[in-house]
JSON list of C-alpha atoms in Angstrom, two decimals:
[
{"chain": "A", "resi": 191, "resn": "GLU", "atom": "CA", "xyz": [157.49, 209.99, 70.82]},
{"chain": "A", "resi": 192, "resn": "ALA", "atom": "CA", "xyz": [153.71, 209.79, 70.43]},
{"chain": "A", "resi": 193, "resn": "GLN", "atom": "CA", "xyz": [152.15, 210.51, 73.79]},
{"chain": "A", "resi": 194, "resn": "VAL", "atom": "CA", "xyz": [149.49, 212.11, 75.92]},
{"chain": "A", "resi": 195, "resn": "THR", "atom": "CA", "xyz": [150.97, 214.36, 78.61]},
{"chain": "A", "resi": 196, "resn": "GLN", "atom": "CA", "xyz": [149.08, 215.18, 81.78]},
{"chain": "A", "resi": 197, "resn": "ASN", "atom": "CA", "xyz": [150.10, 217.56, 84.51]},
{"chain": "A", "resi": 198, "resn": "PRO", "atom": "CA", "xyz": [150.40, 217.50, 87.40]},
{"chain": "A", "resi": 199, "resn": "ARG", "atom": "CA", "xyz": [150.89, 213.83, 88.34]},
{"chain": "A", "resi": 200, "resn": "TYR", "atom": "CA", "xyz": [149.89, 214.45, 91.94]},
{"chain": "A", "resi": 201, "resn": "LEU", "atom": "CA", "xyz": [147.83, 217.26, 93.43]},
{"chain": "A", "resi": 202, "resn": "ILE", "atom": "CA", "xyz": [146.55, 217.90, 96.92]},
{"chain": "A", "resi": 203, "resn": "THR", "atom": "CA", "xyz": [144.20, 220.84, 97.26]},
{"chain": "A", "resi": 204, "resn": "VAL", "atom": "CA", "xyz": [141.57, 222.26, 99.56]},
{"chain": "A", "resi": 205, "resn": "THR", "atom": "CA", "xyz": [137.84, 222.34, 99.06]},
{"chain": "A", "resi": 206, "resn": "GLY", "atom": "CA", "xyz": [136.71, 225.19, 96.84]},
{"chain": "A", "resi": 207, "resn": "LYS", "atom": "CA", "xyz": [140.08, 226.17, 95.40]},
{"chain": "A", "resi": 208, "resn": "LYS", "atom": "CA", "xyz": [139.85, 226.20, 91.60]},
{"chain": "A", "resi": 209, "resn": "LEU", "atom": "CA", "xyz": [142.29, 223.96, 89.78]},
{"chain": "A", "resi": 210, "resn": "THR", "atom": "CA", "xyz": [143.15, 222.91, 86.25]},
{"chain": "A", "resi": 211, "resn": "VAL", "atom": "CA", "xyz": [144.63, 219.62, 85.09]},
{"chain": "A", "resi": 212, "resn": "THR", "atom": "CA", "xyz": [146.29, 219.95, 81.72]},
{"chain": "A", "resi": 213, "resn": "CYS", "atom": "CA", "xyz": [146.30, 217.39, 78.93]},
{"chain": "A", "resi": 214, "resn": "SER", "atom": "CA", "xyz": [148.22, 217.61, 75.68]},
{"chain": "A", "resi": 215, "resn": "GLN", "atom": "CA", "xyz": [148.68, 215.12, 72.84]},
{"chain": "A", "resi": 216, "resn": "ASN", "atom": "CA", "xyz": [151.14, 215.21, 69.94]},
{"chain": "A", "resi": 217, "resn": "MET", "atom": "CA", "xyz": [149.42, 212.70, 67.64]},
{"chain": "A", "resi": 218, "resn": "ASN", "atom": "CA", "xyz": [147.00, 215.07, 65.89]},
{"chain": "A", "resi": 219, "resn": "HIS", "atom": "CA", "xyz": [144.07, 213.15, 67.37]},
{"chain": "A", "resi": 220, "resn": "GLU", "atom": "CA", "xyz": [140.65, 214.68, 66.99]},
{"chain": "A", "resi": 221, "resn": "TYR", "atom": "CA", "xyz": [139.01, 212.79, 69.86]},
{"chain": "A", "resi": 222, "resn": "MET", "atom": "CA", "xyz": [139.99, 213.48, 73.46]},
{"chain": "A", "resi": 223, "resn": "SER", "atom": "CA", "xyz": [138.35, 212.40, 76.66]},
{"chain": "A", "resi": 224, "resn": "TRP", "atom": "CA", "xyz": [138.65, 212.64, 80.44]},
{"chain": "A", "resi": 225, "resn": "TYR", "atom": "CA", "xyz": [138.01, 209.73, 82.77]},
{"chain": "A", "resi": 226, "resn": "ARG", "atom": "CA", "xyz": [138.08, 209.29, 86.50]},
{"chain": "A", "resi": 227, "resn": "GLN", "atom": "CA", "xyz": [138.90, 205.97, 88.07]},
{"chain": "A", "resi": 228, "resn": "ASP", "atom": "CA", "xyz": [137.67, 204.93, 91.48]},
{"chain": "A", "resi": 229, "resn": "PRO", "atom": "CA", "xyz": [138.04, 201.56, 93.23]},
{"chain": "A", "resi": 230, "resn": "GLY", "atom": "CA", "xyz": [135.26, 199.18, 92.25]},
{"chain": "A", "resi": 231, "resn": "LEU", "atom": "CA", "xyz": [133.76, 201.64, 89.77]},
{"chain": "A", "resi": 232, "resn": "GLY", "atom": "CA", "xyz": [136.26, 201.42, 86.96]},
{"chain": "A", "resi": 233, "resn": "LEU", "atom": "CA", "xyz": [136.81, 204.17, 84.43]},
{"chain": "A", "resi": 234, "resn": "ARG", "atom": "CA", "xyz": [133.96, 206.64, 84.11]},
{"chain": "A", "resi": 235, "resn": "GLN", "atom": "CA", "xyz": [133.87, 209.25, 81.41]},
{"chain": "A", "resi": 236, "resn": "ILE", "atom": "CA", "xyz": [133.64, 212.88, 82.52]},
{"chain": "A", "resi": 237, "resn": "TYR", "atom": "CA", "xyz": [133.73, 214.84, 79.26]},
{"chain": "A", "resi": 238, "resn": "TYR", "atom": "CA", "xyz": [134.83, 214.22, 75.73]},
{"chain": "A", "resi": 239, "resn": "SER", "atom": "CA", "xyz": [135.63, 216.27, 72.66]},
{"chain": "A", "resi": 240, "resn": "MET", "atom": "CA", "xyz": [135.32, 215.25, 69.04]},
{"chain": "A", "resi": 241, "resn": "ASN", "atom": "CA", "xyz": [137.29, 218.22, 67.73]},
{"chain": "A", "resi": 242, "resn": "VAL", "atom": "CA", "xyz": [138.20, 221.84, 68.40]},
{"chain": "A", "resi": 243, "resn": "GLU", "atom": "CA", "xyz": [135.34, 223.74, 70.06]},
{"chain": "A", "resi": 244, "resn": "VAL", "atom": "CA", "xyz": [133.21, 220.56, 70.23]},
{"chain": "A", "resi": 245, "resn": "THR", "atom": "CA", "xyz": [132.75, 219.12, 73.71]},
{"chain": "A", "resi": 246, "resn": "ASP", "atom": "CA", "xyz": [130.06, 217.01, 75.34]},
{"chain": "A", "resi": 247, "resn": "LYS", "atom": "CA", "xyz": [129.23, 215.51, 78.70]},
{"chain": "A", "resi": 248, "resn": "GLY", "atom": "CA", "xyz": [130.09, 211.97, 79.63]},
{"chain": "A", "resi": 249, "resn": "ASP", "atom": "CA", "xyz": [128.60, 209.96, 82.46]},
{"chain": "A", "resi": 250, "resn": "VAL", "atom": "CA", "xyz": [129.82, 212.01, 85.43]},
{"chain": "A", "resi": 251, "resn": "PRO", "atom": "CA", "xyz": [130.22, 215.66, 84.31]},
{"chain": "A", "resi": 252, "resn": "GLU", "atom": "CA", "xyz": [128.94, 217.38, 87.47]},
{"chain": "A", "resi": 253, "resn": "GLY", "atom": "CA", "xyz": [131.53, 219.65, 89.04]},
{"chain": "A", "resi": 254, "resn": "TYR", "atom": "CA", "xyz": [133.82, 219.66, 86.01]},
{"chain": "A", "resi": 255, "resn": "LYS", "atom": "CA", "xyz": [134.41, 221.87, 83.00]},
{"chain": "A", "resi": 256, "resn": "VAL", "atom": "CA", "xyz": [136.51, 221.42, 79.89]},
{"chain": "A", "resi": 257, "resn": "SER", "atom": "CA", "xyz": [137.57, 223.45, 76.91]},
{"chain": "A", "resi": 258, "resn": "ARG", "atom": "CA", "xyz": [139.03, 222.59, 73.51]},
{"chain": "A", "resi": 259, "resn": "LYS", "atom": "CA", "xyz": [140.49, 225.73, 71.97]},
{"chain": "A", "resi": 260, "resn": "GLU", "atom": "CA", "xyz": [143.33, 223.89, 70.26]},
{"chain": "A", "resi": 261, "resn": "LYS", "atom": "CA", "xyz": [143.42, 220.41, 68.83]},
{"chain": "A", "resi": 262, "resn": "ARG", "atom": "CA", "xyz": [146.29, 219.25, 71.02]},
{"chain": "A", "resi": 263, "resn": "ASN", "atom": "CA", "xyz": [145.03, 220.51, 74.41]},
{"chain": "A", "resi": 264, "resn": "PHE", "atom": "CA", "xyz": [142.05, 219.47, 76.50]},
{"chain": "A", "resi": 265, "resn": "PRO", "atom": "CA", "xyz": [142.27, 220.85, 80.06]},
{"chain": "A", "resi": 266, "resn": "LEU", "atom": "CA", "xyz": [140.00, 219.67, 82.86]},
{"chain": "A", "resi": 267, "resn": "ILE", "atom": "CA", "xyz": [138.81, 222.42, 85.19]},
{"chain": "A", "resi": 268, "resn": "LEU", "atom": "CA", "xyz": [137.40, 221.99, 88.67]},
{"chain": "A", "resi": 269, "resn": "GLU", "atom": "CA", "xyz": [135.88, 225.33, 89.59]},
{"chain": "A", "resi": 270, "resn": "SER", "atom": "CA", "xyz": [135.12, 224.43, 93.22]},
{"chain": "A", "resi": 271, "resn": "PRO", "atom": "CA", "xyz": [136.61, 221.04, 94.09]},
{"chain": "A", "resi": 272, "resn": "SER", "atom": "CA", "xyz": [134.95, 218.90, 96.74]},
{"chain": "A", "resi": 273, "resn": "PRO", "atom": "CA", "xyz": [136.25, 215.82, 98.58]},
{"chain": "A", "resi": 274, "resn": "ASN", "atom": "CA", "xyz": [134.09, 213.50, 96.42]},
{"chain": "A", "resi": 275, "resn": "GLN", "atom": "CA", "xyz": [136.25, 214.53, 93.47]},
{"chain": "A", "resi": 276, "resn": "THR", "atom": "CA", "xyz": [139.25, 212.86, 95.06]},
{"chain": "A", "resi": 277, "resn": "SER", "atom": "CA", "xyz": [140.18, 210.33, 92.40]},
{"chain": "A", "resi": 278, "resn": "LEU", "atom": "CA", "xyz": [142.66, 209.19, 89.76]},
{"chain": "A", "resi": 279, "resn": "TYR", "atom": "CA", "xyz": [142.11, 211.08, 86.52]},
{"chain": "A", "resi": 280, "resn": "PHE", "atom": "CA", "xyz": [143.13, 210.02, 83.02]},
{"chain": "A", "resi": 281, "resn": "CYS", "atom": "CA", "xyz": [143.13, 211.91, 79.78]},
{"chain": "A", "resi": 282, "resn": "ALA", "atom": "CA", "xyz": [142.89, 209.82, 76.60]},
{"chain": "A", "resi": 283, "resn": "SER", "atom": "CA", "xyz": [142.96, 210.50, 72.88]},
{"chain": "A", "resi": 284, "resn": "SER", "atom": "CA", "xyz": [142.13, 208.74, 69.64]},
{"chain": "A", "resi": 285, "resn": "LEU", "atom": "CA", "xyz": [141.66, 209.42, 65.97]},
{"chain": "A", "resi": 286, "resn": "PHE", "atom": "CA", "xyz": [138.05, 210.54, 65.54]},
{"chain": "A", "resi": 287, "resn": "GLY", "atom": "CA", "xyz": [135.74, 207.99, 64.00]},
{"chain": "A", "resi": 288, "resn": "ARG", "atom": "CA", "xyz": [138.43, 205.36, 64.42]},
{"chain": "A", "resi": 289, "resn": "LEU", "atom": "CA", "xyz": [137.92, 204.32, 67.97]},
{"chain": "A", "resi": 290, "resn": "ASN", "atom": "CA", "xyz": [138.57, 200.79, 66.81]},
{"chain": "A", "resi": 291, "resn": "TYR", "atom": "CA", "xyz": [142.23, 201.71, 67.22]},
{"chain": "A", "resi": 292, "resn": "GLY", "atom": "CA", "xyz": [141.69, 202.22, 70.93]},
{"chain": "A", "resi": 293, "resn": "TYR", "atom": "CA", "xyz": [142.79, 205.00, 73.21]},
{"chain": "A", "resi": 294, "resn": "THR", "atom": "CA", "xyz": [146.19, 206.36, 74.13]},
{"chain": "A", "resi": 295, "resn": "PHE", "atom": "CA", "xyz": [146.13, 207.32, 77.81]},
{"chain": "A", "resi": 296, "resn": "GLY", "atom": "CA", "xyz": [148.06, 209.92, 79.70]},
{"chain": "A", "resi": 297, "resn": "SER", "atom": "CA", "xyz": [150.01, 208.88, 82.78]},
{"chain": "A", "resi": 298, "resn": "GLY", "atom": "CA", "xyz": [147.28, 210.02, 85.17]},
{"chain": "A", "resi": 299, "resn": "THR", "atom": "CA", "xyz": [146.73, 212.67, 87.82]},
{"chain": "A", "resi": 300, "resn": "ARG", "atom": "CA", "xyz": [146.04, 211.62, 91.39]},
{"chain": "A", "resi": 301, "resn": "LEU", "atom": "CA", "xyz": [143.92, 214.34, 92.96]},
{"chain": "A", "resi": 302, "resn": "THR", "atom": "CA", "xyz": [143.18, 214.64, 96.65]},
{"chain": "A", "resi": 303, "resn": "VAL", "atom": "CA", "xyz": [140.71, 217.25, 97.86]},
{"chain": "A", "resi": 304, "resn": "VAL", "atom": "CA", "xyz": [140.74, 217.89, 101.61]},
{"chain": "B", "resi": 295, "resn": "GLN", "atom": "CA", "xyz": [122.67, 196.01, 84.04]},
{"chain": "B", "resi": 296, "resn": "LYS", "atom": "CA", "xyz": [126.17, 197.36, 83.53]},
{"chain": "B", "resi": 297, "resn": "GLU", "atom": "CA", "xyz": [127.21, 197.85, 79.93]},
{"chain": "B", "resi": 298, "resn": "VAL", "atom": "CA", "xyz": [130.47, 195.95, 80.37]},
{"chain": "B", "resi": 299, "resn": "GLU", "atom": "CA", "xyz": [130.86, 193.39, 83.14]},
{"chain": "B", "resi": 300, "resn": "GLN", "atom": "CA", "xyz": [133.93, 191.62, 84.41]},
{"chain": "B", "resi": 301, "resn": "ASN", "atom": "CA", "xyz": [134.64, 189.40, 87.36]},
{"chain": "B", "resi": 302, "resn": "SER", "atom": "CA", "xyz": [136.62, 191.65, 89.71]},
{"chain": "B", "resi": 303, "resn": "GLY", "atom": "CA", "xyz": [138.76, 188.78, 90.95]},
{"chain": "B", "resi": 304, "resn": "PRO", "atom": "CA", "xyz": [141.31, 188.54, 92.26]},
{"chain": "B", "resi": 305, "resn": "LEU", "atom": "CA", "xyz": [142.30, 185.76, 89.91]},
{"chain": "B", "resi": 306, "resn": "SER", "atom": "CA", "xyz": [145.39, 183.91, 91.01]},
{"chain": "B", "resi": 307, "resn": "VAL", "atom": "CA", "xyz": [147.32, 181.51, 88.78]},
{"chain": "B", "resi": 308, "resn": "PRO", "atom": "CA", "xyz": [150.72, 179.85, 89.14]},
{"chain": "B", "resi": 309, "resn": "GLU", "atom": "CA", "xyz": [153.59, 180.89, 86.91]},
{"chain": "B", "resi": 310, "resn": "GLY", "atom": "CA", "xyz": [153.46, 179.08, 83.58]},
{"chain": "B", "resi": 311, "resn": "ALA", "atom": "CA", "xyz": [149.71, 178.44, 83.72]},
{"chain": "B", "resi": 312, "resn": "ILE", "atom": "CA", "xyz": [147.02, 179.85, 81.43]},
{"chain": "B", "resi": 313, "resn": "ALA", "atom": "CA", "xyz": [145.09, 182.80, 82.82]},
{"chain": "B", "resi": 314, "resn": "SER", "atom": "CA", "xyz": [141.55, 183.22, 81.50]},
{"chain": "B", "resi": 315, "resn": "LEU", "atom": "CA", "xyz": [139.80, 186.57, 81.82]},
{"chain": "B", "resi": 316, "resn": "ASN", "atom": "CA", "xyz": [136.18, 187.06, 80.83]},
{"chain": "B", "resi": 317, "resn": "CYS", "atom": "CA", "xyz": [133.94, 189.95, 79.90]},
{"chain": "B", "resi": 318, "resn": "THR", "atom": "CA", "xyz": [130.31, 190.34, 78.84]},
{"chain": "B", "resi": 319, "resn": "TYR", "atom": "CA", "xyz": [128.68, 193.37, 77.27]},
{"chain": "B", "resi": 320, "resn": "SER", "atom": "CA", "xyz": [125.10, 194.48, 76.86]},
{"chain": "B", "resi": 321, "resn": "ASP", "atom": "CA", "xyz": [125.02, 196.47, 73.60]},
{"chain": "B", "resi": 322, "resn": "ARG", "atom": "CA", "xyz": [124.43, 194.04, 70.71]},
{"chain": "B", "resi": 323, "resn": "VAL", "atom": "CA", "xyz": [125.66, 196.47, 68.06]},
{"chain": "B", "resi": 324, "resn": "SER", "atom": "CA", "xyz": [129.09, 196.99, 69.65]},
{"chain": "B", "resi": 325, "resn": "GLN", "atom": "CA", "xyz": [131.79, 196.69, 67.04]},
{"chain": "B", "resi": 326, "resn": "SER", "atom": "CA", "xyz": [135.20, 196.97, 68.62]},
{"chain": "B", "resi": 327, "resn": "PHE", "atom": "CA", "xyz": [136.53, 195.21, 71.69]},
{"chain": "B", "resi": 328, "resn": "PHE", "atom": "CA", "xyz": [139.70, 195.81, 73.62]},
{"chain": "B", "resi": 329, "resn": "TRP", "atom": "CA", "xyz": [141.78, 194.54, 76.48]},
{"chain": "B", "resi": 330, "resn": "TYR", "atom": "CA", "xyz": [143.89, 196.98, 78.45]},
{"chain": "B", "resi": 331, "resn": "ARG", "atom": "CA", "xyz": [146.46, 196.09, 81.08]},
{"chain": "B", "resi": 332, "resn": "GLN", "atom": "CA", "xyz": [146.86, 198.42, 84.03]},
{"chain": "B", "resi": 333, "resn": "TYR", "atom": "CA", "xyz": [149.63, 198.12, 86.58]},
{"chain": "B", "resi": 334, "resn": "SER", "atom": "CA", "xyz": [148.92, 199.56, 90.00]},
{"chain": "B", "resi": 335, "resn": "GLY", "atom": "CA", "xyz": [149.08, 203.36, 89.90]},
{"chain": "B", "resi": 336, "resn": "LYS", "atom": "CA", "xyz": [149.77, 203.42, 86.17]},
{"chain": "B", "resi": 337, "resn": "SER", "atom": "CA", "xyz": [147.67, 204.24, 83.13]},
{"chain": "B", "resi": 338, "resn": "PRO", "atom": "CA", "xyz": [145.88, 201.59, 81.05]},
{"chain": "B", "resi": 339, "resn": "GLU", "atom": "CA", "xyz": [147.88, 200.16, 78.18]},
{"chain": "B", "resi": 340, "resn": "LEU", "atom": "CA", "xyz": [146.21, 198.63, 75.12]},
{"chain": "B", "resi": 341, "resn": "ILE", "atom": "CA", "xyz": [147.31, 195.02, 74.67]},
{"chain": "B", "resi": 342, "resn": "MET", "atom": "CA", "xyz": [144.69, 193.48, 72.38]},
{"chain": "B", "resi": 343, "resn": "SER", "atom": "CA", "xyz": [141.90, 194.54, 70.06]},
{"chain": "B", "resi": 344, "resn": "ILE", "atom": "CA", "xyz": [139.41, 192.31, 68.27]},
{"chain": "B", "resi": 345, "resn": "TYR", "atom": "CA", "xyz": [136.62, 193.13, 65.86]},
{"chain": "B", "resi": 346, "resn": "SER", "atom": "CA", "xyz": [135.22, 189.88, 64.46]},
{"chain": "B", "resi": 347, "resn": "ASN", "atom": "CA", "xyz": [134.09, 186.58, 65.91]},
{"chain": "B", "resi": 348, "resn": "GLY", "atom": "CA", "xyz": [136.75, 184.03, 66.66]},
{"chain": "B", "resi": 349, "resn": "ASP", "atom": "CA", "xyz": [140.25, 184.12, 68.06]},
{"chain": "B", "resi": 350, "resn": "LYS", "atom": "CA", "xyz": [143.05, 186.61, 67.63]},
{"chain": "B", "resi": 351, "resn": "GLU", "atom": "CA", "xyz": [146.52, 185.72, 68.81]},
{"chain": "B", "resi": 352, "resn": "ASP", "atom": "CA", "xyz": [149.43, 188.02, 69.63]},
{"chain": "B", "resi": 353, "resn": "GLY", "atom": "CA", "xyz": [152.37, 186.35, 71.31]},
{"chain": "B", "resi": 354, "resn": "ARG", "atom": "CA", "xyz": [151.21, 184.86, 74.61]},
{"chain": "B", "resi": 355, "resn": "PHE", "atom": "CA", "xyz": [147.87, 186.65, 74.40]},
{"chain": "B", "resi": 356, "resn": "THR", "atom": "CA", "xyz": [144.71, 185.38, 72.68]},
{"chain": "B", "resi": 357, "resn": "ALA", "atom": "CA", "xyz": [141.51, 187.36, 72.51]},
{"chain": "B", "resi": 358, "resn": "GLN", "atom": "CA", "xyz": [138.28, 185.51, 71.81]},
{"chain": "B", "resi": 359, "resn": "LEU", "atom": "CA", "xyz": [135.04, 187.13, 70.67]},
{"chain": "B", "resi": 360, "resn": "ASN", "atom": "CA", "xyz": [131.55, 185.66, 70.47]},
{"chain": "B", "resi": 361, "resn": "LYS", "atom": "CA", "xyz": [129.09, 188.34, 69.40]},
{"chain": "B", "resi": 362, "resn": "ALA", "atom": "CA", "xyz": [126.07, 186.03, 69.59]},
{"chain": "B", "resi": 363, "resn": "SER", "atom": "CA", "xyz": [126.78, 185.44, 73.28]},
{"chain": "B", "resi": 364, "resn": "GLN", "atom": "CA", "xyz": [128.05, 189.02, 73.78]},
{"chain": "B", "resi": 365, "resn": "TYR", "atom": "CA", "xyz": [131.18, 187.64, 75.30]},
{"chain": "B", "resi": 366, "resn": "VAL", "atom": "CA", "xyz": [134.85, 188.47, 74.94]},
{"chain": "B", "resi": 367, "resn": "SER", "atom": "CA", "xyz": [137.76, 186.81, 76.72]},
{"chain": "B", "resi": 368, "resn": "LEU", "atom": "CA", "xyz": [141.51, 187.09, 77.07]},
{"chain": "B", "resi": 369, "resn": "LEU", "atom": "CA", "xyz": [143.79, 184.11, 77.50]},
{"chain": "B", "resi": 370, "resn": "ILE", "atom": "CA", "xyz": [147.35, 184.59, 78.72]},
{"chain": "B", "resi": 371, "resn": "ARG", "atom": "CA", "xyz": [149.53, 181.56, 78.09]},
{"chain": "B", "resi": 372, "resn": "ASP", "atom": "CA", "xyz": [152.68, 180.80, 80.08]},
{"chain": "B", "resi": 373, "resn": "SER", "atom": "CA", "xyz": [151.72, 183.43, 82.65]},
{"chain": "B", "resi": 374, "resn": "GLN", "atom": "CA", "xyz": [154.59, 185.36, 84.20]},
{"chain": "B", "resi": 375, "resn": "PRO", "atom": "CA", "xyz": [154.75, 187.32, 87.47]},
{"chain": "B", "resi": 376, "resn": "SER", "atom": "CA", "xyz": [155.11, 190.44, 85.31]},
{"chain": "B", "resi": 377, "resn": "ASP", "atom": "CA", "xyz": [151.58, 189.77, 84.00]},
{"chain": "B", "resi": 378, "resn": "SER", "atom": "CA", "xyz": [150.23, 190.57, 87.47]},
{"chain": "B", "resi": 379, "resn": "ALA", "atom": "CA", "xyz": [148.00, 193.58, 86.86]},
{"chain": "B", "resi": 380, "resn": "THR", "atom": "CA", "xyz": [144.39, 194.62, 86.45]},
{"chain": "B", "resi": 381, "resn": "TYR", "atom": "CA", "xyz": [142.93, 193.82, 83.05]},
{"chain": "B", "resi": 382, "resn": "LEU", "atom": "CA", "xyz": [140.25, 196.11, 81.70]},
{"chain": "B", "resi": 383, "resn": "CYS", "atom": "CA", "xyz": [137.76, 195.04, 79.06]},
{"chain": "B", "resi": 384, "resn": "ALA", "atom": "CA", "xyz": [136.50, 197.88, 76.85]},
{"chain": "B", "resi": 385, "resn": "VAL", "atom": "CA", "xyz": [133.81, 198.05, 74.22]},
{"chain": "B", "resi": 386, "resn": "ASN", "atom": "CA", "xyz": [133.24, 200.67, 71.55]},
{"chain": "B", "resi": 387, "resn": "LEU", "atom": "CA", "xyz": [129.52, 201.45, 71.62]},
{"chain": "B", "resi": 388, "resn": "VAL", "atom": "CA", "xyz": [128.58, 202.45, 68.09]},
{"chain": "B", "resi": 389, "resn": "ASN", "atom": "CA", "xyz": [125.55, 204.51, 69.09]},
{"chain": "B", "resi": 390, "resn": "ASN", "atom": "CA", "xyz": [127.49, 206.61, 71.59]},
{"chain": "B", "resi": 391, "resn": "ASN", "atom": "CA", "xyz": [130.75, 206.83, 69.66]},
{"chain": "B", "resi": 392, "resn": "ASP", "atom": "CA", "xyz": [132.72, 206.28, 72.83]},
{"chain": "B", "resi": 393, "resn": "MET", "atom": "CA", "xyz": [134.44, 203.56, 74.81]},
{"chain": "B", "resi": 394, "resn": "ARG", "atom": "CA", "xyz": [132.91, 201.82, 77.83]},
{"chain": "B", "resi": 395, "resn": "PHE", "atom": "CA", "xyz": [135.09, 200.02, 80.32]},
{"chain": "B", "resi": 396, "resn": "GLY", "atom": "CA", "xyz": [134.51, 197.18, 82.69]},
{"chain": "B", "resi": 397, "resn": "ALA", "atom": "CA", "xyz": [135.65, 197.59, 86.29]},
{"chain": "B", "resi": 398, "resn": "GLY", "atom": "CA", "xyz": [138.61, 195.27, 85.65]},
{"chain": "B", "resi": 399, "resn": "THR", "atom": "CA", "xyz": [139.86, 191.88, 86.81]},
{"chain": "B", "resi": 400, "resn": "ARG", "atom": "CA", "xyz": [142.88, 191.78, 89.06]},
{"chain": "B", "resi": 401, "resn": "LEU", "atom": "CA", "xyz": [145.29, 189.01, 88.08]},
{"chain": "B", "resi": 402, "resn": "THR", "atom": "CA", "xyz": [148.08, 187.72, 90.29]},
{"chain": "B", "resi": 403, "resn": "VAL", "atom": "CA", "xyz": [150.65, 185.30, 88.88]},
{"chain": "B", "resi": 404, "resn": "LYS", "atom": "CA", "xyz": [152.48, 183.51, 91.67]},
{"chain": "B", "resi": 405, "resn": "PRO", "atom": "CA", "xyz": [156.09, 182.37, 91.12]}
]
């Protein structure tokens, strides 16, 4: 089954404790992206990647890191999480240059930072 | 001005009625337009895409695009309680090569 897999689904952590949210897709998509979703603000892009070893900042990259060492994986790293990073996070993928096909989203990660 | 704007709702319609959801966008050169449905706590699911002016129908859903007015809409005919969700409008901005989302319209279909 074609899908984007995110883990974990739920995570509660403390301020400053480094964490990684994993994202993997099995559709051979070049383009992958991370979004956060907050009430009233909609989906805001954090980082995106057009292919292996090619990443770029989205609208809200502060406090986040990403890497793209393999085509299928695009982990999101929070080096020192803070409470304002409490949010619902989505990974998404698409064929590069063919965004007119839309995104496939992962099932989401609800992160709480206390 | 936000790049993609939607009325946040909530929009409430009775079962069997037509639900009309609207979206405006600011980038005139946008090429691809999408509607995603998102149930509470779930991920967005693509339900419609449209690329040229006019109407596109898929089952009970009709997407309408007017590039001159920078306006895209989604009509849901014979609305069902299972259509109750937040509907996200998304636009592919050619210059940025990424997707921009509206904040979503919450739809409630009452039995």
